[in-house]
């Protein structure tokens, strides 16, 4: 706003551009006091200091003739703060002078100079301000006024983000700005920086660093790439995994040891892993001696065969208490002397055991490398030995009454009650004796060699069948029922029953008593969720860490991971997950596997750690088996495992199957793909889902009866009329034996299911795998007997395999490979059925063309020569890979029998 004389817009044209200016030129008049004021300028709340940049022109006073004495060549800049726009009200007294503005260059008659001057208006605090220009008699034109403040721009420095900040004023302390570390970076001290009055950042304190597993890349923290790691927060880059370690994960903090390599806990976790030391093997000859008089038990064992190259072996003892169906940790009551861990002697005394429970003690050998050194890997050989100990304490349950509940001319049925027992479900063994009614004759007949499982009921009936030789001898009987201790010392006689019988009465032999079924089908529960809770421990998902996908199950991914339950050691586990979008039925089917698995407790059955059912993502957590599925494992180690070891693996599978069949559980899908192998080469039976045969197994094939059956592994009666029994499991076991001895070869090769069924019906059987001990092949053939009653039982199979393992010499006799007794061999003739015309045509047909040159170089150019070759000759011409050697050798054997590739083998 103008005050005083004329001030207004003028238009100038300079170098072709038009300028709008405010100008005044009262150079010939004294005492000029002309004002120009801006409109109200709003202030940024943080900008206490603003810059005012002026562009202007000042005429040289000398260019005005005679006026130079009173003419001025400067003007003044004023400012006035205000909290509100005061409109046109103008009071000079409210303005404060900021500066006198003088041109650097003045404009003469013929040339024009535009000056630019910047002044600072400091100490502003109100909502806004006005600027004013005072002319005191100069000839000036004001071209532009630019008002601005300075900021330090938003920035990322040393991994900290700082926001845009308005620069402080003159004489003020530098503006201190706090920043935040970028994603995945952290700092001990919160990062700070100063913004100078000039809008420049200066002096940062508090350094951010990328967190473990991340490295700095262009102002950000990026995950370490697979194969590299970073253990600590630092400004270092990720390092490649050290020797014998690797990780497939992004963002690894550590590189776990590769299989077969270990770190001791004292080794730095960032260092290499060593193959020289291993976890020790299992303690041997674990035995338990009861000392009932002092109420304790002495466990002793011999040190492991393989100390893993270390001399710091210690032992730990774990105890599980089993009540017939469910096993659980013994808890804190059980006392160990000198202790349960870090034992240096191969002996421990155990006391405070409860009466009438089945205890399992697991003794584990440890050394410096038994720990899960990398936090991710289970030690190569976790050692444990299990024994079952039936320990009966001082106070057995008592028989409170006994009744006759039924009778025929040759048998009678008894029932009795027992007093409440310490646990709901106990194994109790009874001994029954009977007496002639009047005389003192006493005949003792142990009723059972095994155990009677009472399963929580308080009365038990047993049918006693007549003993022939006693017929017509006695007219009455007197029964004594006694509880027996393990060492056969009778400790309690409780009840007797006397009866005058009209008939002869006799007692049975124990073999005729059917064992009670101990496996409980989860289907018998109305609510399958109840079954899960009964047989499986609920795990909180926060105790589970998933590490890596290791397989795909029917219901979702299978992960390797860690389970760290409170108060328990970390264990490597496999985690089966249920993929999202499942139906309630699918969830129940998924969890049924846990309900079944949870009922088993055996060295050769995959152990259930627990389940997650109470959270959205249901999971089944089992022990982790480092070497995965057996079929894969064998294929990957073709020819590397001795027959003795293979038979040892089969022995384990058979022991697991014996346990299952003893529990009246029929597996129905026994196959090498459903056996898992751990680092000790121990095999464990897995895959127990209720729907597994129907849905899960890729080998499952629909039969005419509608069910899905893995044809090649299934006994004929099970295929034909779904007669699944332990005897059909034995057939499948025979196929597993074949798979194992043939290093994972597919049973019946590429024959179709239909061809397999037809061949089996016609009495063909698989031929002996190459180098298969004769005794082992004979056992296979026994498992494949058409008449299922004639097949061996799993108990027989375990005994036989044990016998073979005890005398390894017995494995030296190799089964004849006789193509005439066997089912068709792979590629024994040209595709049109005619004999092969050339060696190369033959090699191509068995996909072994890569050896064409080996044959030519060895001078074997005609099929007649090929037919003369022995396995040794094939090796000698350079075929080394066991799988290839086998393929070629089998094919030659098949070629020799061109006339009859399918001939009968009588079984
Ligand atoms: P499944 O659904 O049981 O057939 O599991 C699918 C795959 O996951 C198997 O073939 C194994 O390779 C792997 N797997 C399952 N359970 C385990 C385990 N306990 N330890 C190691 N690998 C396992």
Tab-separated table of C-alpha atoms in Angstrom, residues 286-289 291 296-301 315-318 335-341 343 345-351 361-363:
chain	number	residue	atom	x	y	z
A	286	UNK	CA	20.772	-101.205	28.726
A	287	UNK	CA	19.399	-103.278	31.535
A	288	UNK	CA	17.327	-102.708	34.599
A	289	UNK	CA	17.683	-104.521	37.878
A	291	UNK	CA	15.734	-103.807	44.053
A	296	UNK	CA	14.439	-98.774	43.543
A	297	UNK	CA	15.700	-99.818	40.201
A	298	UNK	CA	19.233	-99.791	38.856
A	299	UNK	CA	19.681	-98.975	35.204
A	300	UNK	CA	23.038	-99.777	33.725
A	301	UNK	CA	24.489	-99.900	30.247
A	315	UNK	CA	24.338	-89.670	29.553
A	316	UNK	CA	20.849	-88.582	30.289
A	317	UNK	CA	17.888	-90.661	31.308
A	318	UNK	CA	14.311	-89.981	30.419
A	335	UNK	CA	14.122	-89.627	41.658
A	336	UNK	CA	17.420	-90.329	39.974
A	337	UNK	CA	20.642	-90.883	41.787
A	338	UNK	CA	23.150	-89.300	41.059
A	339	UNK	CA	20.883	-87.441	38.626
A	340	UNK	CA	19.078	-87.730	35.296
A	341	UNK	CA	21.449	-85.691	33.166
A	343	UNK	CA	25.849	-88.649	34.019
A	345	UNK	CA	28.994	-93.246	34.867
A	346	UNK	CA	27.000	-95.763	32.842
A	347	UNK	CA	24.608	-96.377	35.697
A	348	UNK	CA	21.790	-94.663	37.535
A	349	UNK	CA	19.461	-95.595	40.335
A	350	UNK	CA	15.783	-94.736	39.964
A	351	UNK	CA	13.316	-94.567	42.823
A	361	UNK	CA	13.555	-95.563	30.169
A	362	UNK	CA	15.424	-93.867	27.411
A	363	UNK	CA	19.119	-93.453	27.963
